[in-house]
């Protein structure tokens, strides 16, 4: 068999396989016809928890779905995404900064608790506003982990008061198991390789 | 001990702990002073591979770092991120669509190979253009997995021809181990819970 025939064979077999995959996929997708506002969690030690939520905000703006961000913890950190949304898309996306910085920078538990509570009040306001279709609670898992916010308050509110079609995304490492239990979509970002280990610092575009 | 004293104790212990964390962190960060264009991989079966790369593009635009996207495979799929970038940020971000759709939709290996090769040529052009600081090769891992592109061609080019300060992000499940070996930052997105399993369809803002 020469090379050309071999290629033709490969093309033919590929088509047979893809027809089968397509049939299986169509069957699978036939039952996926419901729409629902999701409770989404991004957790794990890897990168991409906040950035993928901001990627979804890009999608929401494109689809003309009004959205909102409450940024816990990171507060004073100057990030590209905050700049971008506040300067260019303040109509499309509400942006509220509640944190005063990382816990190890503020070193002030009382102040951190107060900031977290103000952030959570704003979060509830955004979520209850039915015009807003997508609410990102960035790094809220950190505030929950330090018990600045009560996990039962948060899960009860999401389960009982979130409008049916509103999506809420909660990010941050060490997501509470109670939160994972009530969520619809949970992704764990795992670190396989990280350049910090090789002395590379946090860089614009990548980490902030 | 009454409740108020207990809280004061907690605040005091928190501060002591945070001062220690801050010291450890400062020491750790002191050696992280290098900047370098990174080879970044987002892989795994979970969500967030493409969306976090698009979140990084939001960061790049904010930092006035010109960027580019080559979209392999997803091609004809109408996504929010494509609309958003093409309509609002065509100056800041080049966008090239090389794929004709999912492999199970095209069912045409020869056409898929041709599209992948055109995409890879464009990718090389973007990467070699030193004005462009960040290049996203979305879903290229799929093209590599089906051997539409040669893994050695891709890794050799990235290692030998990528300008030192240019970041390149490669997304898609089943990243080749040869690619992981040469990368600086690798994140695996794992699926913990997915609403597809409960009959919820792909929704705007979330999946596209």
XYZ file of N, CA and C in Angstrom, chain A residues 32 36 38-43 56 155 158-159 168-170 175-190, chain B residues 45-48 173 189-200 206-207:
150
model
N -30.453 17.515 26.956
C -29.938 18.696 27.655
C -30.629 19.929 27.113
N -30.989 27.235 33.367
C -31.081 27.461 34.808
C -29.907 28.330 35.233
N -26.921 29.090 37.363
C -26.070 28.115 38.039
C -25.318 28.713 39.226
N -25.072 27.871 40.215
C -24.119 28.206 41.269
C -22.815 27.521 40.872
N -21.795 28.335 40.644
C -20.540 27.845 40.059
C -19.392 28.103 41.025
N -18.525 27.114 41.205
C -17.365 27.288 42.087
C -16.075 27.020 41.315
N -15.110 27.917 41.447
C -13.749 27.692 40.925
C -12.820 27.606 42.118
N -12.237 26.451 42.333
C -11.358 26.305 43.488
C -10.070 25.574 43.099
N -15.722 34.657 31.569
C -17.185 34.515 31.463
C -17.861 35.880 31.441
N -24.715 29.811 51.907
C -25.382 28.720 51.168
C -26.910 28.861 51.256
N -28.002 31.572 48.844
C -27.903 31.154 47.437
C -29.035 30.183 47.087
N -29.309 29.254 47.987
C -30.349 28.252 47.722
C -31.745 28.861 47.745
N -24.305 32.631 39.660
C -23.386 33.182 40.670
C -22.108 32.347 40.666
N -20.980 33.007 40.511
C -19.685 32.311 40.506
C -18.909 32.693 41.767
N -18.433 31.689 42.494
C -17.672 31.926 43.726
C -16.269 31.370 43.537
N -12.493 25.791 48.751
C -13.954 25.982 48.836
C -14.519 25.046 49.902
N -15.434 25.552 50.693
C -16.074 24.770 51.749
C -16.918 23.632 51.146
N -16.889 22.467 51.778
C -17.668 21.333 51.239
C -19.168 21.647 51.221
N -19.629 22.457 52.167
C -21.048 22.832 52.165
C -21.408 23.637 50.914
N -20.462 24.444 50.450
C -20.690 25.221 49.237
C -20.686 24.293 48.014
N -19.728 23.373 47.999
C -19.635 22.437 46.867
C -20.918 21.608 46.754
N -21.450 21.202 47.908
C -22.684 20.403 47.912
C -23.850 21.091 47.212
N -23.984 22.401 47.409
C -25.156 23.085 46.829
C -24.877 23.633 45.430
N -23.657 23.445 44.915
C -23.321 24.038 43.619
C -23.687 23.139 42.444
N -23.841 23.755 41.275
C -24.183 23.013 40.060
C -22.952 22.659 39.251
N -21.948 23.507 39.311
C -20.781 23.375 38.438
C -19.542 23.708 39.272
N -18.717 22.710 39.494
C -17.532 22.926 40.326
C -16.300 22.501 39.554
N -15.337 23.402 39.438
C -14.083 23.080 38.760
C -12.929 23.301 39.725
N -12.019 22.358 39.722
C -10.829 22.480 40.562
C -9.639 22.742 39.652
N -8.982 23.893 39.843
C -7.810 24.217 39.053
C -6.582 23.656 39.776
N -5.912 22.719 39.142
C -4.737 22.124 39.784
C -3.446 22.609 39.163
N -10.193 17.965 31.882
C -11.549 17.774 31.377
C -12.532 18.811 31.896
N -12.074 19.653 32.822
C -12.982 20.632 33.429
C -13.173 21.879 32.586
N -14.042 22.749 33.077
C -14.288 24.034 32.417
C -13.171 25.027 32.757
N -13.080 26.096 31.979
C -12.194 27.194 32.358
C -10.905 27.274 31.560
N -8.097 19.899 26.066
C -7.864 18.689 26.872
C -6.757 17.818 26.268
N -7.530 21.740 34.600
C -8.864 22.043 35.095
C -9.617 20.713 35.268
N -9.971 20.418 36.505
C -10.675 19.164 36.754
C -12.150 19.387 37.034
N -12.912 18.446 36.518
C -14.358 18.484 36.653
C -14.737 17.846 37.980
N -15.316 18.628 38.875
C -15.798 18.038 40.121
C -17.302 17.791 40.012
N -17.994 18.747 39.409
C -19.441 18.650 39.225
C -19.791 19.384 37.953
N -20.661 18.823 37.125
C -21.035 19.509 35.891
C -22.540 19.413 35.649
N -23.180 20.543 35.319
C -24.643 20.523 35.188
C -25.142 19.769 33.965
N -24.266 19.487 32.968
C -24.692 18.681 31.826
C -25.311 17.376 32.309
N -24.729 16.854 33.372
C -25.202 15.558 33.881
C -26.641 15.627 34.395
N -27.100 16.842 34.694
C -28.481 16.996 35.175
C -29.414 17.518 34.086
N -28.969 17.462 32.830
C -29.856 17.863 31.736
C -29.848 19.351 31.423
N -28.890 20.084 31.999
C -28.813 21.520 31.715
C -27.978 21.716 30.453
N -21.860 31.335 30.108
C -21.174 30.266 30.845
C -20.276 29.467 29.902
N -20.881 28.799 28.930
C -20.077 27.953 28.034
C -19.621 28.645 26.757
